[in-house]
PDB file of C-alpha atoms and ligand atoms in Angstrom:
ATOM      1  CA  MET A 840       5.807 -22.371   2.947  1.00 42.00           C
ATOM      2  CA  GLU A 841       3.314 -21.097   2.030  1.00 43.00           C
ATOM      3  CA  ASP A 842       2.072 -24.513   0.867  1.00 45.00           C
ATOM      4  CA  LYS A 843       2.676 -25.409   4.949  1.00 45.00           C
ATOM      5  CA  VAL A 844       1.157 -21.858   5.722  1.00 42.00           C
ATOM      6  CA  MET A 845      -2.358 -22.785   3.605  1.00 41.00           C
ATOM      7  CA  THR A 846      -3.151 -26.936   4.600  1.00 40.00           C
ATOM      8  CA  LYS A 847      -3.000 -25.704   8.048  1.00 39.00           C
ATOM      9  CA  VAL A 848      -5.235 -22.871   7.874  1.00 42.00           C
ATOM     10  CA  ILE A 849      -8.153 -26.060   5.602  1.00 39.00           C
ATOM     11  CA  ALA A 850      -7.405 -28.559   8.314  1.00 41.00           C
ATOM     12  CA  ASP A 851      -8.168 -26.564  10.969  1.00 46.00           C
ATOM     13  CA  SER A 852     -11.226 -25.321   9.790  1.00 47.00           C
ATOM     14  CA  ASP A 853     -12.076 -28.681   8.981  1.00 72.00           C
ATOM     15  CA  GLY A 854     -12.860 -29.218  13.003  1.00 92.00           C
ATOM     16  CA  ARG A 855     -16.368 -27.838  13.938  1.00 96.00           C
ATOM     17  CA  THR A 856     -16.933 -26.382  17.677  1.00 97.00           C
ATOM     18  CA  SER A 857     -20.315 -27.517  19.466  1.00 98.00           C
ATOM     19  CA  THR A 858     -21.706 -24.104  20.123  1.00 98.00           C
ATOM     20  CA  GLY A 859     -23.813 -25.515  22.918  1.00 97.00           C
ATOM     21  CA  ILE A 860     -26.787 -24.237  22.531  1.00 97.00           C
ATOM     22  CA  PRO A 861     -30.065 -25.818  21.184  1.00 95.00           C
ATOM     23  CA  GLY A 862     -30.665 -24.755  17.947  1.00 95.00           C
ATOM     24  CA  LEU A 863     -27.481 -22.635  17.339  1.00 97.00           C
ATOM     25  CA  ASP A 864     -24.945 -24.973  15.719  1.00 96.00           C
ATOM     26  CA  GLY A 865     -26.975 -25.643  12.174  1.00 94.00           C
ATOM     27  CA  MET A 866     -26.055 -22.150  11.440  1.00 95.00           C
ATOM     28  CA  LEU A 867     -22.939 -21.802  12.054  1.00 94.00           C
ATOM     29  CA  GLU A 868     -22.422 -25.457   9.538  1.00 94.00           C
ATOM     30  CA  GLY A 869     -22.011 -27.433  12.661  1.00 96.00           C
ATOM     31  CA  GLY A 870     -20.658 -24.520  15.337  1.00 97.00           C
ATOM     32  CA  PHE A 871     -17.666 -22.840  16.171  1.00 97.00           C
ATOM     33  CA  PRO A 872     -13.964 -23.314  13.856  1.00 95.00           C
ATOM     34  CA  ASN A 873     -11.408 -24.958  15.970  1.00 94.00           C
ATOM     35  CA  GLY A 874      -9.745 -23.071  18.085  1.00 91.00           C
ATOM     36  CA  SER A 875     -10.783 -19.820  16.685  1.00 92.00           C
ATOM     37  CA  LEU A 876     -11.233 -16.638  19.106  1.00 91.00           C
ATOM     38  CA  ILE A 877     -15.123 -15.638  18.555  1.00 94.00           C
ATOM     39  CA  THR A 878     -15.845 -12.088  20.440  1.00 93.00           C
ATOM     40  CA  LEU A 879     -19.662 -12.068  21.609  1.00 96.00           C
ATOM     41  CA  ALA A 880     -20.617  -8.139  22.059  1.00 94.00           C
ATOM     42  CA  GLY A 881     -22.812  -6.982  24.064  1.00 94.00           C
ATOM     43  CA  ARG A 882     -24.580  -4.521  26.390  1.00 93.00           C
ATOM     44  CA  PRO A 883     -25.751  -5.792  30.497  1.00 93.00           C
ATOM     45  CA  GLY A 884     -28.107  -8.292  30.695  1.00 94.00           C
ATOM     46  CA  THR A 885     -28.382  -9.420  27.620  1.00 95.00           C
ATOM     47  CA  GLY A 886     -26.992 -13.373  27.498  1.00 97.00           C
ATOM     48  CA  LYS A 887     -23.546 -12.642  26.831  1.00 98.00           C
ATOM     49  CA  THR A 888     -22.288 -14.957  30.338  1.00 98.00           C
ATOM     50  CA  ILE A 889     -24.783 -17.733  29.617  1.00 98.00           C
ATOM     51  CA  PHE A 890     -24.394 -18.535  26.363  1.00 98.00           C
ATOM     52  CA  GLY A 891     -20.431 -18.201  27.516  1.00 98.00           C
ATOM     53  CA  SER A 892     -21.530 -20.348  30.558  1.00 98.00           C
ATOM     54  CA  GLN A 893     -23.653 -22.565  28.916  1.00 98.00           C
ATOM     55  CA  PHE A 894     -20.394 -23.158  26.415  1.00 98.00           C
ATOM     56  CA  LEU A 895     -18.251 -24.903  28.144  1.00 98.00           C
ATOM     57  CA  TYR A 896     -21.159 -26.752  30.470  1.00 98.00           C
ATOM     58  CA  TYR A 897     -21.867 -29.072  26.303  1.00 98.00           C
ATOM     59  CA  GLY A 898     -17.877 -29.460  26.342  1.00 98.00           C
ATOM     60  CA  ALA A 899     -17.828 -30.308  29.955  1.00 98.00           C
ATOM     61  CA  VAL A 900     -20.752 -33.123  29.769  1.00 98.00           C
ATOM     62  CA  GLU A 901     -20.670 -33.985  26.487  1.00 98.00           C
ATOM     63  CA  GLU A 902     -17.685 -34.168  25.195  1.00 97.00           C
ATOM     64  CA  LYS A 903     -16.082 -34.133  28.471  1.00 98.00           C
ATOM     65  CA  GLN A 904     -14.069 -30.954  27.182  1.00 98.00           C
ATOM     66  CA  PRO A 905     -12.049 -29.595  29.667  1.00 98.00           C
ATOM     67  CA  GLY A 906     -13.543 -25.687  30.241  1.00 98.00           C
ATOM     68  CA  MET A 907     -12.032 -21.732  32.068  1.00 97.00           C
ATOM     69  CA  TYR A 908     -14.427 -19.752  32.448  1.00 98.00           C
ATOM     70  CA  VAL A 909     -11.730 -16.521  33.891  1.00 95.00           C
ATOM     71  CA  SER A 910     -13.947 -14.313  34.837  1.00 95.00           C
ATOM     72  CA  MET A 911     -12.618 -10.110  36.056  1.00 90.00           C
ATOM     73  CA  LEU A 912     -16.537  -9.339  36.755  1.00 84.00           C
ATOM     74  CA  GLU A 913     -18.291 -12.040  39.052  1.00 90.00           C
ATOM     75  CA  GLY A 914     -17.153 -14.441  41.854  1.00 94.00           C
ATOM     76  CA  ARG A 915     -17.416 -17.854  42.068  1.00 96.00           C
ATOM     77  CA  ARG A 916     -19.321 -17.794  44.242  1.00 96.00           C
ATOM     78  CA  ALA A 917     -22.234 -16.479  42.901  1.00 96.00           C
ATOM     79  CA  TYR A 918     -21.721 -17.648  39.801  1.00 97.00           C
ATOM     80  CA  LEU A 919     -22.857 -21.170  40.295  1.00 98.00           C
ATOM     81  CA  ARG A 920     -26.248 -20.171  41.880  1.00 98.00           C
ATOM     82  CA  ASN A 921     -27.038 -18.101  38.763  1.00 97.00           C
ATOM     83  CA  THR A 922     -25.800 -20.900  36.710  1.00 98.00           C
ATOM     84  CA  ALA A 923     -27.255 -23.549  38.866  1.00 97.00           C
ATOM     85  CA  ARG A 924     -30.209 -21.993  38.639  1.00 97.00           C
ATOM     86  CA  LEU A 925     -30.347 -22.289  35.346  1.00 97.00           C
ATOM     87  CA  GLY A 926     -29.485 -26.102  35.748  1.00 96.00           C
ATOM     88  CA  LEU A 927     -26.438 -26.154  35.140  1.00 98.00           C
ATOM     89  CA  ASP A 928     -24.143 -28.302  37.959  1.00 97.00           C
ATOM     90  CA  ILE A 929     -21.007 -26.787  37.499  1.00 98.00           C
ATOM     91  CA  PRO A 930     -19.235 -28.417  41.168  1.00 98.00           C
ATOM     92  CA  PRO A 931     -19.339 -32.150  40.107  1.00 98.00           C
ATOM     93  CA  LEU A 932     -17.463 -30.783  36.994  1.00 98.00           C
ATOM     94  CA  GLU A 933     -14.928 -29.312  39.358  1.00 98.00           C
ATOM     95  CA  LYS A 934     -14.986 -32.124  41.118  1.00 98.00           C
ATOM     96  CA  LYS A 935     -13.483 -33.884  37.073  1.00 98.00           C
ATOM     97  CA  GLY A 936     -11.637 -31.712  35.992  1.00 98.00           C
ATOM     98  CA  LEU A 937     -13.675 -30.364  32.825  1.00 98.00           C
ATOM     99  CA  PHE A 938     -14.336 -26.901  34.885  1.00 98.00           C
ATOM    100  CA  ARG A 939     -12.626 -23.999  35.664  1.00 98.00           C
ATOM    101  CA  PHE A 940     -13.475 -20.961  37.644  1.00 98.00           C
ATOM    102  CA  LEU A 941     -10.875 -18.597  37.329  1.00 96.00           C
ATOM    103  CA  GLU A 942     -12.090 -15.183  39.145  1.00 93.00           C
ATOM    104  CA  MET A 943      -9.534 -12.394  38.859  1.00 86.00           C
ATOM    105  CA  PRO A 944      -9.078  -9.402  41.146  1.00 77.00           C
ATOM    106  CA  THR A 945      -9.293  -5.929  39.572  1.00 71.00           C
ATOM    107  CA  LEU A 946      -7.249  -4.904  36.454  1.00 75.00           C
ATOM    108  CA  THR A 947      -3.744  -2.874  37.042  1.00 80.00           C
ATOM    109  CA  ALA A 948      -1.578  -2.521  33.761  1.00 77.00           C
ATOM    110  CA  GLU A 949       1.210  -4.082  35.185  1.00 79.00           C
ATOM    111  CA  GLY A 950      -0.483  -7.077  37.007  1.00 80.00           C
ATOM    112  CA  LEU A 951      -1.444  -8.150  33.586  1.00 77.00           C
ATOM    113  CA  PRO A 952       1.465  -9.773  33.174  1.00 78.00           C
ATOM    114  CA  THR A 953       0.965 -12.471  35.654  1.00 82.00           C
ATOM    115  CA  ILE A 954      -2.967 -12.706  35.356  1.00 82.00           C
ATOM    116  CA  TRP A 955      -1.638 -13.961  31.366  1.00 80.00           C
ATOM    117  CA  GLU A 956       0.892 -15.837  33.043  1.00 84.00           C
ATOM    118  CA  GLU A 957      -1.982 -17.926  35.723  1.00 88.00           C
ATOM    119  CA  ILE A 958      -4.913 -17.727  32.910  1.00 88.00           C
ATOM    120  CA  VAL A 959      -2.077 -20.026  30.520  1.00 87.00           C
ATOM    121  CA  ARG A 960      -0.433 -21.590  33.491  1.00 92.00           C
ATOM    122  CA  ASN A 961      -3.741 -23.712  33.742  1.00 94.00           C
ATOM    123  CA  ILE A 962      -4.607 -24.040  30.446  1.00 92.00           C
ATOM    124  CA  GLU A 963      -1.819 -26.295  30.429  1.00 91.00           C
ATOM    125  CA  GLU A 964      -2.279 -28.422  33.721  1.00 95.00           C
ATOM    126  CA  MET A 965      -5.687 -28.760  32.721  1.00 95.00           C
ATOM    127  CA  ASP A 966      -5.548 -29.301  29.246  1.00 95.00           C
ATOM    128  CA  ILE A 967      -7.985 -26.820  28.339  1.00 95.00           C
ATOM    129  CA  VAL A 968     -10.194 -26.882  25.260  1.00 95.00           C
ATOM    130  CA  ARG A 969     -12.923 -24.292  26.200  1.00 97.00           C
ATOM    131  CA  LEU A 970     -12.229 -21.150  27.435  1.00 95.00           C
ATOM    132  CA  VAL A 971     -14.330 -18.158  28.093  1.00 96.00           C
ATOM    133  CA  ILE A 972     -11.866 -14.001  29.267  1.00 93.00           C
ATOM    134  CA  ASP A 973     -15.396 -12.207  31.283  1.00 94.00           C
ATOM    135  CA  SER A 974     -14.170  -9.248  30.731  1.00 90.00           C
ATOM    136  CA  TYR A 975     -12.053  -8.355  27.176  1.00 88.00           C
ATOM    137  CA  THR A 976     -13.798  -4.845  28.600  1.00 87.00           C
ATOM    138  CA  ALA A 977     -12.560  -5.198  32.278  1.00 87.00           C
ATOM    139  CA  MET A 978      -8.863  -5.597  30.446  1.00 84.00           C
ATOM    140  CA  ALA A 979      -8.915  -3.089  28.583  1.00 83.00           C
ATOM    141  CA  GLN A 980      -9.912  -0.136  31.528  1.00 83.00           C
ATOM    142  CA  ALA A 981      -6.676  -1.082  32.267  1.00 81.00           C
ATOM    143  CA  PHE A 982      -5.118   0.437  29.826  1.00 80.00           C
ATOM    144  CA  GLU A 983      -4.715   4.429  28.888  1.00 80.00           C
ATOM    145  CA  THR A 984      -4.324   5.133  25.173  1.00 82.00           C
ATOM    146  CA  PRO A 985      -6.217   3.500  22.933  1.00 79.00           C
ATOM    147  CA  GLY A 986      -2.041   2.525  21.604  1.00 82.00           C
ATOM    148  CA  ASP A 987      -1.963   0.031  24.824  1.00 80.00           C
ATOM    149  CA  ILE A 988      -4.380  -1.642  24.220  1.00 80.00           C
ATOM    150  CA  ARG A 989      -4.296  -2.543  20.670  1.00 80.00           C
ATOM    151  CA  VAL A 990      -0.667  -3.324  21.746  1.00 80.00           C
ATOM    152  CA  PHE A 991      -2.180  -5.601  24.952  1.00 77.00           C
ATOM    153  CA  THR A 992      -3.795  -6.775  22.315  1.00 78.00           C
ATOM    154  CA  HIS A 993      -2.238  -8.571  19.328  1.00 78.00           C
ATOM    155  CA  MET A 994       0.164 -10.379  22.915  1.00 75.00           C
ATOM    156  CA  LEU A 995      -3.136 -11.878  24.669  1.00 72.00           C
ATOM    157  CA  LEU A 996      -4.091 -13.167  21.521  1.00 72.00           C
ATOM    158  CA  GLY A 997      -0.809 -14.087  20.208  1.00 71.00           C
ATOM    159  CA  LYS A 998       0.676 -15.900  23.259  1.00 67.00           C
ATOM    160  CA  ILE A 999      -2.286 -16.372  25.100  1.00 67.00           C
ATOM    161  CA  VAL A1000      -5.328 -17.048  23.157  1.00 69.00           C
ATOM    162  CA  GLY A1001      -3.124 -17.980  19.851  1.00 68.00           C
ATOM    163  CA  SER A1002      -0.875 -20.801  20.892  1.00 70.00           C
ATOM    164  CA  ALA A1003      -3.255 -22.050  23.715  1.00 73.00           C
ATOM    165  CA  GLY A1004      -5.338 -23.358  20.718  1.00 84.00           C
ATOM    166  CA  CYS A1005      -8.311 -23.249  22.910  1.00 92.00           C
ATOM    167  CA  THR A1006     -12.097 -22.095  21.290  1.00 94.00           C
ATOM    168  CA  THR A1007     -12.259 -18.713  22.539  1.00 94.00           C
ATOM    169  CA  LEU A1008     -15.291 -16.442  24.033  1.00 95.00           C
ATOM    170  CA  MET A1009     -14.410 -13.135  24.162  1.00 93.00           C
ATOM    171  CA  ILE A1010     -17.245 -11.233  26.642  1.00 94.00           C
ATOM    172  CA  THR A1011     -16.934  -7.038  25.634  1.00 92.00           C
ATOM    173  CA  GLU A1012     -18.687  -5.083  27.012  1.00 90.00           C
ATOM    174  CA  THR A1013     -21.316  -2.946  24.214  1.00 85.00           C
ATOM    175  CA  PRO A1014     -21.227   0.932  25.536  1.00 69.00           C
ATOM    176  CA  PRO A1015     -23.913   2.645  25.676  1.00 59.00           C
ATOM    177  CA  GLN A1016     -23.294   5.189  23.779  1.00 53.00           C
ATOM    178  CA  ASP A1017     -20.478   4.392  21.368  1.00 50.00           C
ATOM    179  CA  GLY A1018     -16.954   5.292  23.797  1.00 46.00           C
ATOM    180  CA  HIS A1019     -13.048   3.947  23.904  1.00 47.00           C
ATOM    181  CA  PRO A1020     -11.792   4.173  20.499  1.00 47.00           C
ATOM    182  CA  GLY A1021      -9.425   1.697  21.018  1.00 45.00           C
ATOM    183  CA  LEU A1022     -11.975  -0.857  22.746  1.00 47.00           C
ATOM    184  CA  GLY A1023     -13.215  -1.769  18.946  1.00 66.00           C
ATOM    185  CA  MET A1024     -10.275  -3.740  17.294  1.00 68.00           C
ATOM    186  CA  HIS A1025     -10.739  -7.194  19.086  1.00 72.00           C
ATOM    187  CA  GLU A1026     -13.931  -7.768  16.438  1.00 75.00           C
ATOM    188  CA  PHE A1027     -11.197  -7.364  13.860  1.00 75.00           C
ATOM    189  CA  ILE A1028      -8.923  -9.327  14.877  1.00 81.00           C
ATOM    190  CA  ALA A1029     -11.206 -12.338  16.673  1.00 87.00           C
ATOM    191  CA  ASP A1030     -12.187 -14.319  14.148  1.00 91.00           C
ATOM    192  CA  GLY A1031     -16.385 -14.041  14.834  1.00 93.00           C
ATOM    193  CA  VAL A1032     -18.862 -11.859  16.040  1.00 94.00           C
ATOM    194  CA  LEU A1033     -21.683 -12.517  17.720  1.00 96.00           C
ATOM    195  CA  HIS A1034     -23.214  -9.879  18.918  1.00 94.00           C
ATOM    196  CA  PHE A1035     -26.175 -10.140  21.455  1.00 95.00           C
ATOM    197  CA  HIS A1036     -29.406  -7.847  21.266  1.00 94.00           C
ATOM    198  CA  LEU A1037     -32.800  -6.928  23.951  1.00 93.00           C
ATOM    199  CA  VAL A1038     -35.071  -4.429  22.082  1.00 90.00           C
ATOM    200  CA  PRO A1039     -38.527  -3.016  22.519  1.00 87.00           C
ATOM    201  CA  VAL A1040     -40.950  -4.152  20.809  1.00 86.00           C
ATOM    202  CA  ALA A1041     -44.529  -3.310  20.621  1.00 86.00           C
ATOM    203  CA  GLY A1042     -45.716  -2.230  24.014  1.00 86.00           C
ATOM    204  CA  ASP A1043     -44.166  -3.320  26.740  1.00 85.00           C
ATOM    205  CA  ALA A1044     -42.478  -6.323  25.713  1.00 86.00           C
ATOM    206  CA  ARG A1045     -38.444  -6.751  25.395  1.00 88.00           C
ATOM    207  CA  VAL A1046     -37.433  -9.480  22.525  1.00 93.00           C
ATOM    208  CA  ARG A1047     -34.452 -11.226  22.865  1.00 96.00           C
ATOM    209  CA  TYR A1048     -31.859 -11.893  19.543  1.00 95.00           C
ATOM    210  CA  ILE A1049     -28.495 -12.510  18.667  1.00 96.00           C
ATOM    211  CA  GLU A1050     -26.147 -11.432  14.935  1.00 95.00           C
ATOM    212  CA  ILE A1051     -23.244 -12.857  13.818  1.00 95.00           C
ATOM    213  CA  THR A1052     -21.480 -10.347  12.303  1.00 91.00           C
ATOM    214  CA  LYS A1053     -18.521 -12.379  11.212  1.00 92.00           C
ATOM    215  CA  MET A1054     -17.458 -16.201  11.388  1.00 94.00           C
ATOM    216  CA  ARG A1055     -14.128 -16.509   9.802  1.00 90.00           C
ATOM    217  CA  GLY A1056     -14.361 -19.380   7.279  1.00 90.00           C
ATOM    218  CA  THR A1057     -18.031 -20.063   7.746  1.00 89.00           C
ATOM    219  CA  SER A1058     -21.199 -19.856   5.336  1.00 91.00           C
ATOM    220  CA  HIS A1059     -23.380 -18.845   8.711  1.00 90.00           C
ATOM    221  CA  GLN A1060     -27.392 -17.818   9.027  1.00 87.00           C
ATOM    222  CA  MET A1061     -27.334 -14.107   8.190  1.00 89.00           C
ATOM    223  CA  GLY A1062     -29.908 -11.236   9.712  1.00 90.00           C
ATOM    224  CA  PRO A1063     -31.471 -11.640  13.695  1.00 92.00           C
ATOM    225  CA  ILE A1064     -31.512 -14.500  14.855  1.00 95.00           C
ATOM    226  CA  PRO A1065     -33.907 -14.900  17.704  1.00 95.00           C
ATOM    227  CA  ILE A1066     -33.162 -16.168  21.468  1.00 97.00           C
ATOM    228  CA  GLU A1067     -34.789 -17.160  24.410  1.00 95.00           C
ATOM    229  CA  ILE A1068     -33.643 -16.984  27.626  1.00 96.00           C
ATOM    230  CA  GLY A1069     -35.964 -19.405  30.568  1.00 94.00           C
ATOM    231  CA  ARG A1070     -34.966 -22.041  32.751  1.00 94.00           C
ATOM    232  CA  ASN A1071     -32.476 -24.541  30.500  1.00 93.00           C
ATOM    233  CA  GLY A1072     -30.906 -20.922  29.700  1.00 96.00           C
ATOM    234  CA  ILE A1073     -30.704 -19.878  25.996  1.00 97.00           C
ATOM    235  CA  THR A1074     -32.504 -21.828  22.886  1.00 96.00           C
ATOM    236  CA  VAL A1075     -32.899 -20.241  19.489  1.00 96.00           C
ATOM    237  CA  ARG A1076     -36.772 -19.309  18.610  1.00 91.00           C
ATOM    238  CA  SER A1077     -38.359 -19.543  14.709  1.00 73.00           C
ATOM    239  CA  PRO A1078     -37.053 -16.824  12.606  1.00 59.00           C
ATOM    240  CA  HIS A1079     -40.303 -14.716  13.920  1.00 53.00           C
ATOM    241  CA  ILE A1080     -39.950 -11.458  15.976  1.00 48.00           C
ATOM    242  CA  PRO A1081     -43.402 -10.668  17.080  1.00 51.00           C
ATOM    243  CA  GLY A1082     -43.704  -6.961  16.525  1.00 48.00           C
ATOM    244  CA  ARG A1083     -41.896  -7.130  13.286  1.00 45.00           C
ATOM    245  CA  ARG A1084     -42.698  -7.407   9.771  1.00 42.00           C
TER     246      ARG A1084
HETATM  247  N1  ATP B  10     -34.021 -18.690  34.404  1.00 83.06           N
HETATM  248  C1  ATP B  10     -34.704 -16.992  34.105  1.00 83.06           C
HETATM  249  N2  ATP B  10     -35.407 -16.851  33.458  1.00 83.06           N
HETATM  250  C2  ATP B  10     -35.741 -16.030  32.012  1.00 83.06           C
HETATM  251  N3  ATP B  10     -34.344 -14.801  32.410  1.00 83.06           N
HETATM  252  C3  ATP B  10     -33.413 -15.607  32.985  1.00 83.06           C
HETATM  253  C4  ATP B  10     -33.109 -16.088  34.047  1.00 83.06           C
HETATM  254  N4  ATP B  10     -31.783 -16.064  34.041  1.00 83.06           N
HETATM  255  C5  ATP B  10     -31.589 -14.818  34.274  1.00 83.06           C
HETATM  256  N5  ATP B  10     -32.213 -14.150  32.765  1.00 83.06           N
HETATM  257  C6  ATP B  10     -32.335 -13.075  32.026  1.00 83.06           C
HETATM  258  O1  ATP B  10     -31.109 -12.956  31.610  1.00 83.06           O
HETATM  259  C7  ATP B  10     -30.391 -12.095  32.049  1.00 83.06           C
HETATM  260  C8  ATP B  10     -28.398 -12.035  32.212  1.00 83.06           C
HETATM  261  O2  ATP B  10     -27.718 -13.026  31.399  1.00 83.06           O
HETATM  262  P1  ATP B  10     -26.770 -12.337  31.761  1.00 83.06           P
HETATM  263  O3  ATP B  10     -26.111 -13.111  33.666  1.00 83.06           O
HETATM  264  O4  ATP B  10     -26.055 -13.681  30.626  1.00 83.06           O
HETATM  265  O5  ATP B  10     -26.515 -11.366  30.431  1.00 83.06           O
HETATM  266  P2  ATP B  10     -24.392 -10.884  30.463  1.00 83.06           P
HETATM  267  O6  ATP B  10     -24.892 -10.447  29.610  1.00 83.06           O
HETATM  268  O7  ATP B  10     -23.968 -11.475  30.959  1.00 83.06           O
HETATM  269  O8  ATP B  10     -24.603  -9.154  31.600  1.00 83.06           O
HETATM  270  P3  ATP B  10     -23.635  -8.520  32.115  1.00 83.06           P
HETATM  271  O9  ATP B  10     -22.937  -7.939  30.788  1.00 83.06           O
HETATM  272  O10 ATP B  10     -23.823  -8.031  33.207  1.00 83.06           O
HETATM  273  O11 ATP B  10     -22.788  -9.776  33.257  1.00 83.06           O
HETATM  274  C9  ATP B  10     -31.240 -11.580  33.011  1.00 83.06           C
HETATM  275  O12 ATP B  10     -30.845  -9.845  32.948  1.00 83.06           O
HETATM  276  C10 ATP B  10     -32.052 -12.222  33.358  1.00 83.06           C
HETATM  277  O13 ATP B  10     -33.011 -11.131  31.710  1.00 83.06           O
HETATM  278 MG1   MG B  11     -22.013 -11.355  32.259  1.00 83.06          MG
END
């Protein structure tokens, strides 16, 4: 029994799902472990949505893997406008069944089971391989106590993410101050955690970087990874941060 479990774990960890971010796969032994759950954590405006969108777009265009963006925060129209500005032409992919934007209404704890069913139905209908959920924070806010959030998180991960087998990016907004005690637990459960930062350097300049603080079964880059957001979205810069020595 134990041997079987081990074999499965090893087999699953063999395959990698490309991040779709130029320069990043090489720092992760080729990408995210297939079927893993990755938390993208950061403050507003740090690049989480763009990262998730590039992840899905790359999979759909380069690998013909259907992807779905589940959004509790933003409507489809605004999403398509913003992604089009970054050169991500999503409508043709929607037509080909390679991309779905699932807009989820404001959440209450009572309404969540219906939303799960809807997410799972869409995953099965389209054979979704890559999933982005934006955001864990929005969902967790439907609950009042850390205990409820814990129960919900286990249900979410077990039933939805676990059984579907998609490689899933779960976006989490970092609070301005360390806030809700229950909100950090997704980091323990996730297979990988990427933190997004936007920090002031000399003068008025700001510098963006990401940091991989956890990636199960992977020898990954340690320390800050400088990134840039430009007309073509996120790219990894050479590992030197201006203004720092
Ligand atoms: N074409 C562009 N060129 C340069 N920077 C851009 C461009 N488009 C967006 N950005 C930057 O990316 C940021 C938005 O990134 P993104 O929407 O991924 O953030 P986020 O982490 O999802 O934020 P939130 O938590 O508010 O949803 C903008 O605030 C802007 O600084
Ligand atoms: Mg966002």
